[in-house]
Amino acid sequence: MNSLSYNRDNHTNSIQLKRNEVIFSEGKYPKGIFYIHKGLVKIFKYGKDGKEQIIQICKSGEVIGFRAVLSENSYNVNAAALEDNTSICFISTNDFNQYKNSNPQLQNRLIQELSSELQEWADFVTDMTQRTVRQRTALALVFLNEAYDEKEINVAREDLANMVGTATESLIRIINEFKKHSIITVKARRIKVLDLQSLKRIIED
Amino acid sequence: MNSLSYNRDNHTNSIQLKRNEVIFSEGKYPKGIFYIHKGLVKIFKYGKDGKEQIIQICKSGEVIGFRAVLSENSYNVNAAALEDNTSICFISTNDFNQYKNSNPQLQNRLIQELSSELQEWADFVTDMTQRTVRQRTALALVFLNEAYDEKEINVAREDLANMVGTATESLIRIINEFKKHSIITVKARRIKVLDLQSLKRIIED
DNA sequence: CGCCTATTTGACTCGTCTCAAATAATGTGG
DNA sequence: CCACATTATTTGAGACGAGTCAAATAGGCG
């Protein structure tokens, strides 16, 4: 969903994060943007009774926090590391703006990217409102399988539940069912997708 | 949510629409954008079994269809009139681009607006996933009360349900409950909000 | 007035949430 | 490296919100 990304060779300013360490939080004003060098980052909001709703998972190579910089608003979401050993680097608003202004093509590219993303949200909303917990779980697993490069997915059950938008217990029951049907294997918290096709079939009902 | 809007004095090219008449539809490529001169427009996607999920309601003064033009993708949503006597006018991609290019400030303003909108989607997703049907119904009524300028809301129950993301029958039961509590009055399909504060209280639970 | 569609009501089912408790995994200090 | 403490995960039972289907009523329009 977030296809704004670029490569950096010098990872000075690189910050190491453990799971759940906060990158930025709601209400604060941005001082720059963050490039994800390694690991996964969750973007989320707190709902009623403090339950997190994960809005987006960002992968290494992606940039986060630029919406607030570009809109000149405060953050309206929170960002935190989804796993240990996540590393990010900080790019100040000044550096970012300088880069932006020095590259006149970027304006148009930005407009195009932002519009594309905006379009994708419509799909996301429809997925979240019209699909069942089982279907959304399959959706999340397909996404994470890709994010983990077909390796073992290693995410807290609670985070998984917050991605799917359900209770942790409900998520676990679905996971068990998938395990029973040999669609995935589960070793402690690690999940490996065996049968991607089945997951895709489940998504579409 | 859609704050891109501007005034036009000449409404040549103006098109009159009846309820449910299509403005554009998913998969097609845009030839331009549409300015809503009068009435309300629903932006929606079809979910499984053809159920509409309304993503957005746009009011007069707003512009629709520009995301697909700016991203250079096909439409990924549908747009149709929510009520009779909706009137729109068409602005070709050429005219739009000419306007955009003749106004160098607009680039930055566009980037800012698109980023702002992108931020708001996070709130929308959180509302849709974490709130109950009752809360989302209150949310929809508050929005429509404003859109109808505190006058009577006049929207098909089915559309209301599709905004809320629920079954028509479920929506009707909630509406009845609100009526019983004197939060709204209902005359045939027309709904008048009496007690805005109660609705806002319900939204926050 | 009468047809057709939209709205409403009722009864029932099912998915999902909640709460409580058991078990497993992980981390910590000795 | 073990024993304990702490946290995460899993299971079970029960309740409740919301969806479905079918049928009745009301509204709008020719």
JSON list of N, CA, C and O in Angstrom, two decimals, chain A residues 45-94:
[
{"chain": "A", "resi": 45, "resn": "LYS", "atom": "N", "xyz": [-3.93, 3.02, 15.42]},
{"chain": "A", "resi": 45, "resn": "LYS", "atom": "CA", "xyz": [-4.68, 3.97, 16.24]},
{"chain": "A", "resi": 45, "resn": "LYS", "atom": "C", "xyz": [-5.21, 3.25, 17.46]},
{"chain": "A", "resi": 45, "resn": "LYS", "atom": "O", "xyz": [-5.45, 2.04, 17.41]},
{"chain": "A", "resi": 46, "resn": "TYR", "atom": "N", "xyz": [-5.41, 3.98, 18.54]},
{"chain": "A", "resi": 46, "resn": "TYR", "atom": "CA", "xyz": [-6.08, 3.40, 19.69]},
{"chain": "A", "resi": 46, "resn": "TYR", "atom": "C", "xyz": [-7.58, 3.62, 19.57]},
{"chain": "A", "resi": 46, "resn": "TYR", "atom": "O", "xyz": [-8.03, 4.74, 19.35]},
{"chain": "A", "resi": 47, "resn": "GLY", "atom": "N", "xyz": [-8.34, 2.54, 19.69]},
{"chain": "A", "resi": 47, "resn": "GLY", "atom": "CA", "xyz": [-9.80, 2.67, 19.70]},
{"chain": "A", "resi": 47, "resn": "GLY", "atom": "C", "xyz": [-10.27, 2.75, 21.13]},
{"chain": "A", "resi": 47, "resn": "GLY", "atom": "O", "xyz": [-9.49, 2.94, 22.05]},
{"chain": "A", "resi": 48, "resn": "LYS", "atom": "N", "xyz": [-11.57, 2.61, 21.30]},
{"chain": "A", "resi": 48, "resn": "LYS", "atom": "CA", "xyz": [-12.17, 2.61, 22.62]},
{"chain": "A", "resi": 48, "resn": "LYS", "atom": "C", "xyz": [-11.48, 1.56, 23.49]},
{"chain": "A", "resi": 48, "resn": "LYS", "atom": "O", "xyz": [-11.02, 0.54, 23.00]},
{"chain": "A", "resi": 49, "resn": "ASP", "atom": "N", "xyz": [-11.39, 1.78, 24.75]},
{"chain": "A", "resi": 49, "resn": "ASP", "atom": "CA", "xyz": [-10.77, 0.88, 25.74]},
{"chain": "A", "resi": 49, "resn": "ASP", "atom": "C", "xyz": [-9.33, 0.51, 25.38]},
{"chain": "A", "resi": 49, "resn": "ASP", "atom": "O", "xyz": [-8.82, -0.53, 25.78]},
{"chain": "A", "resi": 50, "resn": "GLY", "atom": "N", "xyz": [-8.68, 1.39, 24.62]},
{"chain": "A", "resi": 50, "resn": "GLY", "atom": "CA", "xyz": [-7.26, 1.23, 24.34]},
{"chain": "A", "resi": 50, "resn": "GLY", "atom": "C", "xyz": [-6.87, 0.14, 23.36]},
{"chain": "A", "resi": 50, "resn": "GLY", "atom": "O", "xyz": [-5.69, -0.12, 23.16]},
{"chain": "A", "resi": 51, "resn": "LYS", "atom": "N", "xyz": [-7.84, -0.48, 22.74]},
{"chain": "A", "resi": 51, "resn": "LYS", "atom": "CA", "xyz": [-7.52, -1.53, 21.77]},
{"chain": "A", "resi": 51, "resn": "LYS", "atom": "C", "xyz": [-6.89, -0.92, 20.52]},
{"chain": "A", "resi": 51, "resn": "LYS", "atom": "O", "xyz": [-7.42, 0.02, 19.95]},
{"chain": "A", "resi": 52, "resn": "GLU", "atom": "N", "xyz": [-5.76, -1.50, 20.11]},
{"chain": "A", "resi": 52, "resn": "GLU", "atom": "CA", "xyz": [-5.10, -0.99, 18.91]},
{"chain": "A", "resi": 52, "resn": "GLU", "atom": "C", "xyz": [-5.81, -1.46, 17.64]},
{"chain": "A", "resi": 52, "resn": "GLU", "atom": "O", "xyz": [-6.17, -2.63, 17.54]},
{"chain": "A", "resi": 53, "resn": "GLN", "atom": "N", "xyz": [-5.97, -0.55, 16.70]},
{"chain": "A", "resi": 53, "resn": "GLN", "atom": "CA", "xyz": [-6.35, -0.99, 15.36]},
{"chain": "A", "resi": 53, "resn": "GLN", "atom": "C", "xyz": [-5.16, -0.72, 14.46]},
{"chain": "A", "resi": 53, "resn": "GLN", "atom": "O", "xyz": [-4.77, 0.44, 14.27]},
{"chain": "A", "resi": 54, "resn": "ILE", "atom": "N", "xyz": [-4.56, -1.79, 13.94]},
{"chain": "A", "resi": 54, "resn": "ILE", "atom": "CA", "xyz": [-3.43, -1.62, 13.04]},
{"chain": "A", "resi": 54, "resn": "ILE", "atom": "C", "xyz": [-3.96, -1.24, 11.67]},
{"chain": "A", "resi": 54, "resn": "ILE", "atom": "O", "xyz": [-4.82, -1.92, 11.11]},
{"chain": "A", "resi": 55, "resn": "ILE", "atom": "N", "xyz": [-3.46, -0.12, 11.18]},
{"chain": "A", "resi": 55, "resn": "ILE", "atom": "CA", "xyz": [-3.94, 0.47, 9.94]},
{"chain": "A", "resi": 55, "resn": "ILE", "atom": "C", "xyz": [-3.10, -0.02, 8.77]},
{"chain": "A", "resi": 55, "resn": "ILE", "atom": "O", "xyz": [-3.56, -0.18, 7.66]},
{"chain": "A", "resi": 56, "resn": "GLN", "atom": "N", "xyz": [-1.84, -0.27, 9.08]},
{"chain": "A", "resi": 56, "resn": "GLN", "atom": "CA", "xyz": [-0.88, -0.53, 8.01]},
{"chain": "A", "resi": 56, "resn": "GLN", "atom": "C", "xyz": [0.37, -1.18, 8.61]},
{"chain": "A", "resi": 56, "resn": "GLN", "atom": "O", "xyz": [0.74, -0.88, 9.75]},
{"chain": "A", "resi": 57, "resn": "ILE", "atom": "N", "xyz": [0.97, -2.08, 7.86]},
{"chain": "A", "resi": 57, "resn": "ILE", "atom": "CA", "xyz": [2.26, -2.65, 8.24]},
{"chain": "A", "resi": 57, "resn": "ILE", "atom": "C", "xyz": [3.26, -2.18, 7.19]},
{"chain": "A", "resi": 57, "resn": "ILE", "atom": "O", "xyz": [3.03, -2.36, 5.99]},
{"chain": "A", "resi": 58, "resn": "CYS", "atom": "N", "xyz": [4.36, -1.59, 7.63]},
{"chain": "A", "resi": 58, "resn": "CYS", "atom": "CA", "xyz": [5.34, -1.10, 6.67]},
{"chain": "A", "resi": 58, "resn": "CYS", "atom": "C", "xyz": [6.61, -1.94, 6.74]},
{"chain": "A", "resi": 58, "resn": "CYS", "atom": "O", "xyz": [7.06, -2.32, 7.82]},
{"chain": "A", "resi": 59, "resn": "LYS", "atom": "N", "xyz": [7.19, -2.18, 5.59]},
{"chain": "A", "resi": 59, "resn": "LYS", "atom": "CA", "xyz": [8.34, -3.07, 5.45]},
{"chain": "A", "resi": 59, "resn": "LYS", "atom": "C", "xyz": [9.63, -2.27, 5.28]},
{"chain": "A", "resi": 59, "resn": "LYS", "atom": "O", "xyz": [9.59, -1.07, 5.04]},
{"chain": "A", "resi": 60, "resn": "SER", "atom": "N", "xyz": [10.73, -2.98, 5.34]},
{"chain": "A", "resi": 60, "resn": "SER", "atom": "CA", "xyz": [12.01, -2.31, 5.12]},
{"chain": "A", "resi": 60, "resn": "SER", "atom": "C", "xyz": [12.03, -1.76, 3.69]},
{"chain": "A", "resi": 60, "resn": "SER", "atom": "O", "xyz": [11.48, -2.36, 2.77]},
{"chain": "A", "resi": 61, "resn": "GLY", "atom": "N", "xyz": [12.67, -0.62, 3.55]},
{"chain": "A", "resi": 61, "resn": "GLY", "atom": "CA", "xyz": [12.70, 0.05, 2.25]},
{"chain": "A", "resi": 61, "resn": "GLY", "atom": "C", "xyz": [11.62, 1.11, 2.14]},
{"chain": "A", "resi": 61, "resn": "GLY", "atom": "O", "xyz": [11.69, 1.97, 1.26]},
{"chain": "A", "resi": 62, "resn": "GLU", "atom": "N", "xyz": [10.64, 1.05, 3.04]},
{"chain": "A", "resi": 62, "resn": "GLU", "atom": "CA", "xyz": [9.57, 2.03, 2.96]},
{"chain": "A", "resi": 62, "resn": "GLU", "atom": "C", "xyz": [9.85, 3.22, 3.88]},
{"chain": "A", "resi": 62, "resn": "GLU", "atom": "O", "xyz": [10.67, 3.15, 4.79]},
{"chain": "A", "resi": 63, "resn": "VAL", "atom": "N", "xyz": [9.11, 4.28, 3.62]},
{"chain": "A", "resi": 63, "resn": "VAL", "atom": "CA", "xyz": [9.25, 5.50, 4.40]},
{"chain": "A", "resi": 63, "resn": "VAL", "atom": "C", "xyz": [7.95, 5.74, 5.15]},
{"chain": "A", "resi": 63, "resn": "VAL", "atom": "O", "xyz": [6.88, 5.55, 4.59]},
{"chain": "A", "resi": 64, "resn": "ILE", "atom": "N", "xyz": [8.03, 6.12, 6.40]},
{"chain": "A", "resi": 64, "resn": "ILE", "atom": "CA", "xyz": [6.81, 6.39, 7.17]},
{"chain": "A", "resi": 64, "resn": "ILE", "atom": "C", "xyz": [6.83, 7.79, 7.77]},
{"chain": "A", "resi": 64, "resn": "ILE", "atom": "O", "xyz": [7.88, 8.39, 7.93]},
{"chain": "A", "resi": 65, "resn": "GLY", "atom": "N", "xyz": [5.64, 8.27, 8.04]},
{"chain": "A", "resi": 65, "resn": "GLY", "atom": "CA", "xyz": [5.50, 9.56, 8.71]},
{"chain": "A", "resi": 65, "resn": "GLY", "atom": "C", "xyz": [5.48, 10.73, 7.76]},
{"chain": "A", "resi": 65, "resn": "GLY", "atom": "O", "xyz": [5.44, 11.88, 8.19]},
{"chain": "A", "resi": 66, "resn": "PHE", "atom": "N", "xyz": [5.47, 10.46, 6.46]},
{"chain": "A", "resi": 66, "resn": "PHE", "atom": "CA", "xyz": [5.55, 11.58, 5.53]},
{"chain": "A", "resi": 66, "resn": "PHE", "atom": "C", "xyz": [4.21, 12.27, 5.31]},
{"chain": "A", "resi": 66, "resn": "PHE", "atom": "O", "xyz": [4.15, 13.42, 4.91]},
{"chain": "A", "resi": 67, "resn": "ARG", "atom": "N", "xyz": [3.12, 11.56, 5.63]},
{"chain": "A", "resi": 67, "resn": "ARG", "atom": "CA", "xyz": [1.81, 12.19, 5.42]},
{"chain": "A", "resi": 67, "resn": "ARG", "atom": "C", "xyz": [1.65, 13.40, 6.32]},
{"chain": "A", "resi": 67, "resn": "ARG", "atom": "O", "xyz": [1.18, 14.45, 5.90]},
{"chain": "A", "resi": 68, "resn": "ALA", "atom": "N", "xyz": [2.05, 13.26, 7.58]},
{"chain": "A", "resi": 68, "resn": "ALA", "atom": "CA", "xyz": [1.92, 14.37, 8.52]},
{"chain": "A", "resi": 68, "resn": "ALA", "atom": "C", "xyz": [2.83, 15.53, 8.11]},
{"chain": "A", "resi": 68, "resn": "ALA", "atom": "O", "xyz": [2.45, 16.69, 8.20]},
{"chain": "A", "resi": 69, "resn": "VAL", "atom": "N", "xyz": [4.03, 15.18, 7.61]},
{"chain": "A", "resi": 69, "resn": "VAL", "atom": "CA", "xyz": [4.94, 16.24, 7.16]},
{"chain": "A", "resi": 69, "resn": "VAL", "atom": "C", "xyz": [4.34, 16.98, 5.98]},
{"chain": "A", "resi": 69, "resn": "VAL", "atom": "O", "xyz": [4.29, 18.21, 5.96]},
{"chain": "A", "resi": 70, "resn": "LEU", "atom": "N", "xyz": [3.82, 16.23, 5.01]},
{"chain": "A", "resi": 70, "resn": "LEU", "atom": "CA", "xyz": [3.29, 16.84, 3.80]},
{"chain": "A", "resi": 70, "resn": "LEU", "atom": "C", "xyz": [2.01, 17.63, 4.06]},
{"chain": "A", "resi": 70, "resn": "LEU", "atom": "O", "xyz": [1.76, 18.65, 3.45]},
{"chain": "A", "resi": 71, "resn": "SER", "atom": "N", "xyz": [1.19, 17.11, 4.96]},
{"chain": "A", "resi": 71, "resn": "SER", "atom": "CA", "xyz": [-0.09, 17.80, 5.22]},
{"chain": "A", "resi": 71, "resn": "SER", "atom": "C", "xyz": [0.10, 18.93, 6.22]},
{"chain": "A", "resi": 71, "resn": "SER", "atom": "O", "xyz": [-0.77, 19.75, 6.43]},
{"chain": "A", "resi": 72, "resn": "GLU", "atom": "N", "xyz": [1.27, 18.93, 6.89]},
{"chain": "A", "resi": 72, "resn": "GLU", "atom": "CA", "xyz": [1.57, 19.94, 7.91]},
{"chain": "A", "resi": 72, "resn": "GLU", "atom": "C", "xyz": [0.62, 19.85, 9.10]},
{"chain": "A", "resi": 72, "resn": "GLU", "atom": "O", "xyz": [0.34, 20.84, 9.77]},
{"chain": "A", "resi": 73, "resn": "ASN", "atom": "N", "xyz": [0.10, 18.65, 9.32]},
{"chain": "A", "resi": 73, "resn": "ASN", "atom": "CA", "xyz": [-0.71, 18.39, 10.50]},
{"chain": "A", "resi": 73, "resn": "ASN", "atom": "C", "xyz": [0.11, 17.62, 11.52]},
{"chain": "A", "resi": 73, "resn": "ASN", "atom": "O", "xyz": [1.21, 17.16, 11.23]},
{"chain": "A", "resi": 74, "resn": "SER", "atom": "N", "xyz": [-0.48, 17.42, 12.69]},
{"chain": "A", "resi": 74, "resn": "SER", "atom": "CA", "xyz": [0.13, 16.51, 13.65]},
{"chain": "A", "resi": 74, "resn": "SER", "atom": "C", "xyz": [-0.13, 15.08, 13.18]},
{"chain": "A", "resi": 74, "resn": "SER", "atom": "O", "xyz": [-0.98, 14.83, 12.32]},
{"chain": "A", "resi": 75, "resn": "TYR", "atom": "N", "xyz": [0.60, 14.13, 13.72]},
{"chain": "A", "resi": 75, "resn": "TYR", "atom": "CA", "xyz": [0.32, 12.73, 13.45]},
{"chain": "A", "resi": 75, "resn": "TYR", "atom": "C", "xyz": [-1.09, 12.40, 13.92]},
{"chain": "A", "resi": 75, "resn": "TYR", "atom": "O", "xyz": [-1.49, 12.85, 15.00]},
{"chain": "A", "resi": 76, "resn": "ASN", "atom": "N", "xyz": [-1.79, 11.60, 13.19]},
{"chain": "A", "resi": 76, "resn": "ASN", "atom": "CA", "xyz": [-3.08, 11.12, 13.69]},
{"chain": "A", "resi": 76, "resn": "ASN", "atom": "C", "xyz": [-3.05, 9.62, 13.94]},
{"chain": "A", "resi": 76, "resn": "ASN", "atom": "O", "xyz": [-4.07, 9.00, 14.19]},
{"chain": "A", "resi": 77, "resn": "VAL", "atom": "N", "xyz": [-1.85, 9.05, 13.84]},
{"chain": "A", "resi": 77, "resn": "VAL", "atom": "CA", "xyz": [-1.67, 7.62, 14.11]},
{"chain": "A", "resi": 77, "resn": "VAL", "atom": "C", "xyz": [-0.38, 7.44, 14.91]},
{"chain": "A", "resi": 77, "resn": "VAL", "atom": "O", "xyz": [0.38, 8.39, 15.08]},
{"chain": "A", "resi": 78, "resn": "ASN", "atom": "N", "xyz": [-0.17, 6.23, 15.37]},
{"chain": "A", "resi": 78, "resn": "ASN", "atom": "CA", "xyz": [1.05, 5.89, 16.09]},
{"chain": "A", "resi": 78, "resn": "ASN", "atom": "C", "xyz": [1.86, 4.92, 15.26]},
{"chain": "A", "resi": 78, "resn": "ASN", "atom": "O", "xyz": [1.30, 4.15, 14.47]},
{"chain": "A", "resi": 79, "resn": "ALA", "atom": "N", "xyz": [3.16, 4.93, 15.44]},
{"chain": "A", "resi": 79, "resn": "ALA", "atom": "CA", "xyz": [4.02, 3.96, 14.77]},
{"chain": "A", "resi": 79, "resn": "ALA", "atom": "C", "xyz": [4.92, 3.32, 15.81]},
{"chain": "A", "resi": 79, "resn": "ALA", "atom": "O", "xyz": [5.45, 4.00, 16.69]},
{"chain": "A", "resi": 80, "resn": "ALA", "atom": "N", "xyz": [5.07, 2.00, 15.72]},
{"chain": "A", "resi": 80, "resn": "ALA", "atom": "CA", "xyz": [5.96, 1.27, 16.62]},
{"chain": "A", "resi": 80, "resn": "ALA", "atom": "C", "xyz": [6.50, 0.05, 15.90]},
{"chain": "A", "resi": 80, "resn": "ALA", "atom": "O", "xyz": [5.93, -0.42, 14.92]},
{"chain": "A", "resi": 81, "resn": "ALA", "atom": "N", "xyz": [7.65, -0.44, 16.41]},
{"chain": "A", "resi": 81, "resn": "ALA", "atom": "CA", "xyz": [8.25, -1.63, 15.81]},
{"chain": "A", "resi": 81, "resn": "ALA", "atom": "C", "xyz": [7.36, -2.84, 16.06]},
{"chain": "A", "resi": 81, "resn": "ALA", "atom": "O", "xyz": [6.82, -3.01, 17.16]},
{"chain": "A", "resi": 82, "resn": "LEU", "atom": "N", "xyz": [7.21, -3.66, 15.04]},
{"chain": "A", "resi": 82, "resn": "LEU", "atom": "CA", "xyz": [6.39, -4.86, 15.18]},
{"chain": "A", "resi": 82, "resn": "LEU", "atom": "C", "xyz": [7.24, -6.02, 15.69]},
{"chain": "A", "resi": 82, "resn": "LEU", "atom": "O", "xyz": [6.74, -6.94, 16.32]},
{"chain": "A", "resi": 83, "resn": "GLU", "atom": "N", "xyz": [8.54, -5.96, 15.45]},
{"chain": "A", "resi": 83, "resn": "GLU", "atom": "CA", "xyz": [9.43, -7.02, 15.89]},
{"chain": "A", "resi": 83, "resn": "GLU", "atom": "C", "xyz": [10.71, -6.42, 16.48]},
{"chain": "A", "resi": 83, "resn": "GLU", "atom": "O", "xyz": [11.02, -5.26, 16.26]},
{"chain": "A", "resi": 84, "resn": "ASP", "atom": "N", "xyz": [11.44, -7.25, 17.21]},
{"chain": "A", "resi": 84, "resn": "ASP", "atom": "CA", "xyz": [12.76, -6.87, 17.69]},
{"chain": "A", "resi": 84, "resn": "ASP", "atom": "C", "xyz": [13.68, -6.69, 16.48]},
{"chain": "A", "resi": 84, "resn": "ASP", "atom": "O", "xyz": [13.40, -7.18, 15.40]},
{"chain": "A", "resi": 85, "resn": "ASN", "atom": "N", "xyz": [14.79, -5.98, 16.73]},
{"chain": "A", "resi": 85, "resn": "ASN", "atom": "CA", "xyz": [15.78, -5.78, 15.68]},
{"chain": "A", "resi": 85, "resn": "ASN", "atom": "C", "xyz": [15.27, -5.01, 14.48]},
{"chain": "A", "resi": 85, "resn": "ASN", "atom": "O", "xyz": [15.75, -5.19, 13.36]},
{"chain": "A", "resi": 86, "resn": "THR", "atom": "N", "xyz": [14.28, -4.18, 14.73]},
{"chain": "A", "resi": 86, "resn": "THR", "atom": "CA", "xyz": [13.86, -3.28, 13.67]},
{"chain": "A", "resi": 86, "resn": "THR", "atom": "C", "xyz": [14.78, -2.07, 13.71]},
{"chain": "A", "resi": 86, "resn": "THR", "atom": "O", "xyz": [15.07, -1.55, 14.78]},
{"chain": "A", "resi": 87, "resn": "SER", "atom": "N", "xyz": [15.25, -1.64, 12.54]},
{"chain": "A", "resi": 87, "resn": "SER", "atom": "CA", "xyz": [16.09, -0.46, 12.54]},
{"chain": "A", "resi": 87, "resn": "SER", "atom": "C", "xyz": [15.59, 0.56, 11.53]},
{"chain": "A", "resi": 87, "resn": "SER", "atom": "O", "xyz": [15.19, 0.23, 10.42]},
{"chain": "A", "resi": 88, "resn": "ILE", "atom": "N", "xyz": [15.58, 1.80, 11.97]},
{"chain": "A", "resi": 88, "resn": "ILE", "atom": "CA", "xyz": [15.06, 2.89, 11.14]},
{"chain": "A", "resi": 88, "resn": "ILE", "atom": "C", "xyz": [16.09, 3.99, 11.10]},
{"chain": "A", "resi": 88, "resn": "ILE", "atom": "O", "xyz": [16.98, 4.05, 11.93]},
{"chain": "A", "resi": 89, "resn": "CYS", "atom": "N", "xyz": [15.99, 4.85, 10.10]},
{"chain": "A", "resi": 89, "resn": "CYS", "atom": "CA", "xyz": [16.78, 6.06, 10.22]},
{"chain": "A", "resi": 89, "resn": "CYS", "atom": "C", "xyz": [15.94, 7.28, 9.98]},
{"chain": "A", "resi": 89, "resn": "CYS", "atom": "O", "xyz": [14.96, 7.26, 9.24]},
{"chain": "A", "resi": 90, "resn": "PHE", "atom": "N", "xyz": [16.35, 8.35, 10.61]},
{"chain": "A", "resi": 90, "resn": "PHE", "atom": "CA", "xyz": [15.57, 9.58, 10.66]},
{"chain": "A", "resi": 90, "resn": "PHE", "atom": "C", "xyz": [16.05, 10.54, 9.59]},
{"chain": "A", "resi": 90, "resn": "PHE", "atom": "O", "xyz": [17.25, 10.70, 9.39]},
{"chain": "A", "resi": 91, "resn": "ILE", "atom": "N", "xyz": [15.11, 11.14, 8.89]},
{"chain": "A", "resi": 91, "resn": "ILE", "atom": "CA", "xyz": [15.44, 12.16, 7.90]},
{"chain": "A", "resi": 91, "resn": "ILE", "atom": "C", "xyz": [14.67, 13.41, 8.29]},
{"chain": "A", "resi": 91, "resn": "ILE", "atom": "O", "xyz": [13.44, 13.39, 8.33]},
{"chain": "A", "resi": 92, "resn": "SER", "atom": "N", "xyz": [15.37, 14.48, 8.57]},
{"chain": "A", "resi": 92, "resn": "SER", "atom": "CA", "xyz": [14.70, 15.68, 9.09]},
{"chain": "A", "resi": 92, "resn": "SER", "atom": "C", "xyz": [13.82, 16.31, 8.01]},
{"chain": "A", "resi": 92, "resn": "SER", "atom": "O", "xyz": [14.02, 16.11, 6.81]},
{"chain": "A", "resi": 93, "resn": "THR", "atom": "N", "xyz": [12.83, 17.05, 8.46]},
{"chain": "A", "resi": 93, "resn": "THR", "atom": "CA", "xyz": [11.93, 17.75, 7.54]},
{"chain": "A", "resi": 93, "resn": "THR", "atom": "C", "xyz": [12.74, 18.60, 6.58]},
{"chain": "A", "resi": 93, "resn": "THR", "atom": "O", "xyz": [12.45, 18.64, 5.38]},
{"chain": "A", "resi": 94, "resn": "ASN", "atom": "N", "xyz": [13.77, 19.25, 7.09]},
{"chain": "A", "resi": 94, "resn": "ASN", "atom": "CA", "xyz": [14.62, 20.08, 6.23]},
{"chain": "A", "resi": 94, "resn": "ASN", "atom": "C", "xyz": [15.24, 19.28, 5.10]},
{"chain": "A", "resi": 94, "resn": "ASN", "atom": "O", "xyz": [15.15, 19.64, 3.94]}
]
